[in-house]
mmCIF file of C-alpha atoms and ligand atoms in Angstrom:
data_model
loop_
_atom_site.group_PDB
_atom_site.id
_atom_site.type_symbol
_atom_site.label_atom_id
_atom_site.label_comp_id
_atom_site.label_asym_id
_atom_site.label_seq_id
_atom_site.Cartn_x
_atom_site.Cartn_y
_atom_site.Cartn_z
ATOM 1 C CA MET O 1 8.596 -15.822 -18.827
ATOM 2 C CA SER O 2 10.523 -13.319 -16.933
ATOM 3 C CA ARG O 3 9.052 -11.021 -14.375
ATOM 4 C CA PRO O 4 7.434 -7.681 -15.746
ATOM 5 C CA ALA O 5 9.244 -4.564 -14.773
ATOM 6 C CA ILE O 6 8.282 -0.862 -14.150
ATOM 7 C CA VAL O 7 11.179 1.782 -14.767
ATOM 8 C CA PHE O 8 10.913 5.078 -13.031
ATOM 9 C CA ASP O 9 12.892 8.291 -13.609
ATOM 10 C CA LEU O 10 14.057 9.701 -10.343
ATOM 11 C CA ASP O 11 14.096 13.520 -9.983
ATOM 12 C CA GLY O 12 10.723 15.064 -10.536
ATOM 13 C CA THR O 13 9.096 11.545 -10.772
ATOM 14 C CA LEU O 14 9.602 9.504 -7.712
ATOM 15 C CA VAL O 15 11.336 12.341 -5.518
ATOM 16 C CA ASP O 16 10.448 15.990 -5.435
ATOM 17 C CA SER O 17 14.154 17.006 -5.548
ATOM 18 C CA LEU O 18 14.030 19.958 -8.014
ATOM 19 C CA PRO O 19 14.371 22.447 -5.348
ATOM 20 C CA ASP O 20 17.581 21.153 -4.107
ATOM 21 C CA ILE O 21 18.854 20.635 -7.502
ATOM 22 C CA VAL O 22 18.197 24.142 -8.654
ATOM 23 C CA PHE O 23 19.796 25.529 -5.480
ATOM 24 C CA SER O 24 23.078 23.630 -5.948
ATOM 25 C CA PHE O 25 23.020 24.537 -9.724
ATOM 26 C CA ARG O 26 22.684 28.120 -9.088
ATOM 27 C CA TRP O 27 25.078 28.073 -6.027
ATOM 28 C CA SER O 28 28.001 26.843 -8.312
ATOM 29 C CA PHE O 29 27.779 30.172 -10.302
ATOM 30 C CA GLY O 30 28.170 32.083 -7.087
ATOM 31 C CA ALA O 31 31.149 29.983 -5.953
ATOM 32 C CA LEU O 32 32.832 30.987 -9.092
ATOM 33 C CA GLY O 33 31.873 34.727 -9.021
ATOM 34 C CA LEU O 34 29.464 34.220 -11.905
ATOM 35 C CA GLU O 35 25.785 35.462 -11.989
ATOM 36 C CA ALA O 36 23.305 32.564 -11.690
ATOM 37 C CA PRO O 37 20.500 32.145 -14.184
ATOM 38 C CA PRO O 38 16.791 32.488 -12.860
ATOM 39 C CA GLU O 39 15.406 29.729 -10.932
ATOM 40 C CA ALA O 40 12.554 29.005 -13.439
ATOM 41 C CA ALA O 41 15.092 28.808 -16.423
ATOM 42 C CA VAL O 42 17.058 26.220 -14.561
ATOM 43 C CA ARG O 43 14.117 24.132 -13.354
ATOM 44 C CA ALA O 44 12.810 23.927 -16.984
ATOM 45 C CA GLN O 45 16.202 22.004 -17.845
ATOM 46 C CA VAL O 46 16.401 19.410 -15.043
ATOM 47 C CA GLY O 47 16.553 16.078 -16.499
ATOM 48 C CA LEU O 48 19.350 16.892 -18.921
ATOM 49 C CA PRO O 49 22.900 15.816 -18.123
ATOM 50 C CA LEU O 50 24.593 18.445 -15.788
ATOM 51 C CA GLU O 51 27.164 19.472 -18.272
ATOM 52 C CA ALA O 52 24.672 19.948 -20.966
ATOM 53 C CA MET O 53 22.563 22.087 -18.503
ATOM 54 C CA TYR O 54 25.617 24.317 -17.599
ATOM 55 C CA ALA O 55 26.319 24.745 -21.310
ATOM 56 C CA LEU O 56 22.907 26.382 -21.805
ATOM 57 C CA PHE O 57 23.744 29.012 -19.251
ATOM 58 C CA ALA O 58 27.526 29.500 -18.989
ATOM 59 C CA PRO O 59 30.630 29.906 -21.231
ATOM 60 C CA LEU O 60 31.885 26.525 -22.241
ATOM 61 C CA ALA O 61 35.199 27.102 -20.545
ATOM 62 C CA ALA O 62 33.277 27.262 -17.222
ATOM 63 C CA VAL O 63 31.327 24.322 -17.506
ATOM 64 C CA ARG O 64 33.741 21.825 -16.020
ATOM 65 C CA ASP O 65 34.185 23.805 -12.876
ATOM 66 C CA LEU O 66 30.679 24.533 -12.416
ATOM 67 C CA ALA O 67 29.728 20.943 -12.765
ATOM 68 C CA ALA O 68 32.255 20.032 -10.175
ATOM 69 C CA GLY O 69 31.123 22.711 -7.902
ATOM 70 C CA TYR O 70 27.603 21.309 -8.187
ATOM 71 C CA ARG O 71 28.624 17.789 -7.460
ATOM 72 C CA ARG O 72 30.395 18.787 -4.234
ATOM 73 C CA HIS O 73 27.592 20.993 -3.102
ATOM 74 C CA TYR O 74 24.744 18.840 -4.125
ATOM 75 C CA ALA O 75 26.219 15.685 -2.495
ATOM 76 C CA GLU O 76 26.090 17.414 0.831
ATOM 77 C CA HIS O 77 22.667 19.098 0.388
ATOM 78 C CA LEU O 78 20.633 16.771 -1.775
ATOM 79 C CA ALA O 79 18.262 15.824 1.043
ATOM 80 C CA ASN O 80 17.602 19.452 2.406
ATOM 81 C CA ARG O 81 14.388 19.924 0.953
ATOM 82 C CA SER O 82 13.812 16.778 -1.266
ATOM 83 C CA ARG O 83 11.202 14.268 -0.352
ATOM 84 C CA PRO O 84 9.241 11.464 -1.983
ATOM 85 C CA PHE O 85 6.239 12.633 -3.790
ATOM 86 C CA PRO O 86 2.980 11.761 -2.104
ATOM 87 C CA GLY O 87 2.008 8.165 -2.370
ATOM 88 C CA VAL O 88 5.389 7.039 -3.844
ATOM 89 C CA GLU O 89 6.275 4.441 -1.075
ATOM 90 C CA VAL O 90 2.672 3.020 -1.196
ATOM 91 C CA LEU O 91 2.569 2.711 -4.842
ATOM 92 C CA LEU O 92 6.073 0.961 -4.989
ATOM 93 C CA GLY O 93 4.908 -1.432 -2.355
ATOM 94 C CA ALA O 94 1.720 -2.200 -4.214
ATOM 95 C CA LEU O 95 3.573 -2.801 -7.418
ATOM 96 C CA ARG O 96 6.075 -5.146 -5.607
ATOM 97 C CA GLU O 97 3.129 -7.103 -4.269
ATOM 98 C CA ARG O 98 1.698 -7.544 -7.799
ATOM 99 C CA GLY O 99 4.872 -9.068 -8.873
ATOM 100 C CA TYR O 100 6.658 -6.168 -10.643
ATOM 101 C CA ALA O 101 10.506 -5.699 -10.642
ATOM 102 C CA LEU O 102 11.093 -1.942 -9.978
ATOM 103 C CA ALA O 103 14.086 -0.013 -11.206
ATOM 104 C CA VAL O 104 15.190 3.631 -11.360
ATOM 105 C CA ALA O 105 16.853 4.887 -14.641
ATOM 106 C CA THR O 106 18.161 8.406 -14.183
ATOM 107 C CA THR O 107 20.365 10.648 -16.013
ATOM 108 C CA LYS O 108 22.194 11.349 -12.554
ATOM 109 C CA GLN O 109 25.389 9.100 -12.327
ATOM 110 C CA THR O 110 24.751 6.002 -10.191
ATOM 111 C CA PRO O 111 26.675 7.015 -7.001
ATOM 112 C CA MET O 112 24.665 10.245 -6.673
ATOM 113 C CA ALA O 113 21.394 8.441 -7.516
ATOM 114 C CA LEU O 114 21.953 5.765 -4.959
ATOM 115 C CA ARG O 115 22.718 8.460 -2.526
ATOM 116 C CA LEU O 116 19.467 10.214 -3.122
ATOM 117 C CA VAL O 117 17.341 7.000 -3.209
ATOM 118 C CA THR O 118 18.852 6.076 0.261
ATOM 119 C CA ALA O 119 18.417 9.480 1.764
ATOM 120 C CA MET O 120 14.845 9.288 0.705
ATOM 121 C CA GLY O 121 14.320 5.870 2.334
ATOM 122 C CA LEU O 122 13.603 4.254 -1.217
ATOM 123 C CA ASP O 123 16.382 1.880 -1.446
ATOM 124 C CA ASP O 124 14.473 -1.098 -0.048
ATOM 125 C CA ALA O 125 11.551 -0.323 -2.238
ATOM 126 C CA LEU O 126 13.465 -0.699 -5.524
ATOM 127 C CA ASP O 127 15.341 -3.618 -7.032
ATOM 128 C CA HIS O 128 17.795 -1.562 -8.909
ATOM 129 C CA VAL O 129 19.191 1.862 -9.431
ATOM 130 C CA GLN O 130 20.808 2.605 -12.837
ATOM 131 C CA GLY O 131 22.552 5.957 -13.414
ATOM 132 C CA THR O 132 23.862 7.269 -16.745
ATOM 133 C CA ASP O 133 27.703 6.471 -16.213
ATOM 134 C CA GLY O 134 29.448 7.679 -19.500
ATOM 135 C CA PHE O 135 26.937 6.306 -22.046
ATOM 136 C CA ALA O 136 24.200 7.929 -24.119
ATOM 137 C CA HIS O 137 21.693 9.761 -22.019
ATOM 138 C CA LYS O 138 17.888 9.814 -22.297
ATOM 139 C CA PRO O 139 16.131 10.132 -24.650
ATOM 140 C CA ALA O 140 18.472 7.262 -25.878
ATOM 141 C CA PRO O 141 17.141 4.046 -24.355
ATOM 142 C CA ASP O 142 20.519 2.934 -22.998
ATOM 143 C CA VAL O 143 19.912 3.587 -19.333
ATOM 144 C CA ILE O 144 16.516 1.864 -19.477
ATOM 145 C CA GLU O 145 17.997 -1.207 -21.262
ATOM 146 C CA ARG O 146 20.817 -1.494 -18.610
ATOM 147 C CA ALA O 147 18.296 -1.253 -15.917
ATOM 148 C CA LEU O 148 16.399 -4.198 -17.573
ATOM 149 C CA VAL O 149 19.387 -6.265 -17.970
ATOM 150 C CA ALA O 150 20.235 -5.713 -14.298
ATOM 151 C CA LEU O 151 16.810 -6.747 -13.254
ATOM 152 C CA GLY O 152 16.662 -9.743 -15.577
ATOM 153 C CA ALA O 153 13.019 -8.662 -16.315
ATOM 154 C CA ASP O 154 10.769 -7.733 -19.158
ATOM 155 C CA GLY O 155 10.253 -3.881 -19.325
ATOM 156 C CA ARG O 156 6.645 -2.872 -19.543
ATOM 157 C CA TRP O 157 6.241 0.761 -18.510
ATOM 158 C CA MET O 158 8.596 3.817 -18.243
ATOM 159 C CA VAL O 159 7.382 6.543 -15.896
ATOM 160 C CA GLY O 160 8.814 9.823 -16.122
ATOM 161 C CA ASP O 161 8.453 13.762 -15.851
ATOM 162 C CA THR O 162 10.243 14.866 -19.114
ATOM 163 C CA THR O 163 9.920 14.212 -22.818
ATOM 164 C CA HIS O 164 13.395 12.727 -22.327
ATOM 165 C CA ASP O 165 11.754 10.012 -20.315
ATOM 166 C CA VAL O 166 8.976 9.470 -22.836
ATOM 167 C CA GLY O 167 11.380 9.284 -25.634
ATOM 168 C CA ALA O 168 13.786 6.922 -23.945
ATOM 169 C CA GLY O 169 10.758 4.651 -22.906
ATOM 170 C CA LYS O 170 9.390 4.565 -26.399
ATOM 171 C CA ALA O 171 12.773 3.774 -27.902
ATOM 172 C CA ALA O 172 13.117 0.989 -25.502
ATOM 173 C CA GLY O 173 9.761 -0.413 -26.549
ATOM 174 C CA LEU O 174 7.919 0.364 -23.392
ATOM 175 C CA ARG O 175 4.543 1.918 -22.636
ATOM 176 C CA THR O 176 5.072 5.478 -21.170
ATOM 177 C CA TYR O 177 3.461 7.366 -18.339
ATOM 178 C CA ALA O 178 4.108 11.222 -18.021
ATOM 179 C CA VAL O 179 3.551 12.866 -14.647
ATOM 180 C CA THR O 180 3.392 16.651 -14.661
ATOM 181 C CA TRP O 181 4.550 17.296 -10.975
ATOM 182 C CA GLY O 182 8.216 17.633 -12.164
ATOM 183 C CA THR O 183 10.079 19.351 -14.923
ATOM 184 C CA HIS O 184 7.760 19.480 -18.022
ATOM 185 C CA ASP O 185 4.081 20.604 -18.276
ATOM 186 C CA ALA O 186 1.131 18.452 -19.853
ATOM 187 C CA VAL O 187 1.395 20.248 -23.109
ATOM 188 C CA ARG O 188 5.036 19.571 -23.596
ATOM 189 C CA LEU O 189 4.658 16.018 -22.446
ATOM 190 C CA ARG O 190 1.664 15.252 -24.677
ATOM 191 C CA ALA O 191 3.682 16.403 -27.746
ATOM 192 C CA ALA O 192 6.120 13.763 -27.037
ATOM 193 C CA GLY O 193 3.228 11.109 -27.385
ATOM 194 C CA PRO O 194 3.175 9.090 -24.113
ATOM 195 C CA ASP O 195 0.343 6.504 -23.320
ATOM 196 C CA VAL O 196 -0.677 8.469 -20.357
ATOM 197 C CA VAL O 197 -0.220 12.047 -19.033
ATOM 198 C CA ALA O 198 -1.337 12.669 -15.567
ATOM 199 C CA SER O 199 -0.942 15.080 -12.591
ATOM 200 C CA ASP O 200 0.263 12.343 -10.158
ATOM 201 C CA LEU O 201 1.076 8.552 -10.133
ATOM 202 C CA SER O 202 -2.477 7.463 -8.957
ATOM 203 C CA GLY O 203 -3.314 6.423 -12.470
ATOM 204 C CA LEU O 204 -0.495 4.042 -12.857
ATOM 205 C CA LEU O 205 -2.034 0.952 -11.165
ATOM 206 C CA PRO O 206 -5.204 1.316 -13.137
ATOM 207 C CA ALA O 207 -3.092 1.576 -16.322
ATOM 208 C CA LEU O 208 -1.344 -1.616 -15.477
ATOM 209 C CA ASP O 209 -4.781 -3.124 -14.916
ATOM 210 C CA ARG O 210 -5.920 -2.197 -18.414
ATOM 211 C CA ASP O 211 -2.654 -3.224 -19.771
ATOM 212 C CA GLY O 212 -3.315 -6.692 -18.308
ATOM 213 C CA THR O 213 0.295 -7.291 -17.807
ATOM 214 C CA VAL O 214 -0.038 -9.357 -14.634
ATOM 215 C CA GLY O 215 -3.062 -11.416 -15.118
ATOM 216 C CA GLY O 216 -5.292 -8.664 -15.200
ATOM 217 C CA GLU O 217 -8.277 -8.498 -17.674
ATOM 218 C CA ASP O 218 -7.895 -6.139 -20.593
ATOM 219 C CA HIS O 219 -10.822 -3.713 -19.953
ATOM 220 C CA ARG O 220 -9.640 -0.454 -21.313
ATOM 221 C CA THR O 221 -11.730 2.354 -19.849
ATOM 222 C CA GLY O 222 -9.467 5.245 -20.373
ATOM 223 C CA LYS O 223 -10.760 6.861 -17.229
ATOM 224 C CA GLY O 224 -8.862 9.760 -15.758
ATOM 225 C CA GLU O 225 -6.014 10.016 -18.052
ATOM 226 C CA SER O 226 -5.374 11.362 -21.494
ATOM 227 C CA ALA O 227 -3.752 9.511 -24.252
ATOM 228 C CA GLY O 228 -1.019 11.178 -26.031
HETATM 229 MG MG1 LIG Y 301 13.070 13.815 -14.101
#
C-alpha cells in the first residue's frame, strides 16, 4: 500500500500571505493609472486564478497587463509581510513523523509557489509543490491529482481556506478540512460541505487519528470541530 498523503492549499492555509497578495494586486492598478478596488473586496477573491480575479474588477482589455504587473511586483515583494501561520512548521513535522507524504496544491503557478514556499522556509517540510500551470483550476481536482501522482501516494485529506479547496478535495475523493484564518469565513465554508471547519489547524492531527489512516484507532469523538 502506498503512503498516505495530506494535500494543502498554500495562500491563506499554510502561509498568511494575503496582505502581500492584496497589496501587489492593488498596486498593479495604480501602475496602469487605474483606480484599485477596496482591500476587502480583493481579499474575498484570493484563491481564484489571477486573471479571473482581475476580470472581476477591471475591463477585460486591461486584465493581461494588470496580471503581468502583479507577477512582476509580487515576485519581488511576496515575503514582505507573509509568514507561515502559527504552528504550521510543527504540524508539518509531526505529520512527516507519522509517515504522511505532504504536498501543496495551489492555484498559483508552480515557480511562484516554489518561491513563496522557499521564502517561508517550508521547502524542506514538504515533499512536493504543485502549481496550476495551464490546466483546470480548483474546484477541479486536477491540481490535487497531479500532486498525488508526483508524490506516488494515496491522498487522504485536502486542507484549504476556500470553498474552491473543499470542492477540489471532494472531487478528488479526499476528506476535507477547511480553516477560517484565510479567505472564506465559516458560514461560507460550511456551505461547501467539508468534513471539518476550524479556526486553525490544531484539529488536523486529531481528525487523522479519528480517521485511523495510519494505524490509529477509529474513535470518532467529533470534539472541537463542526461537521459540514
Ligand atoms: Mg487559499
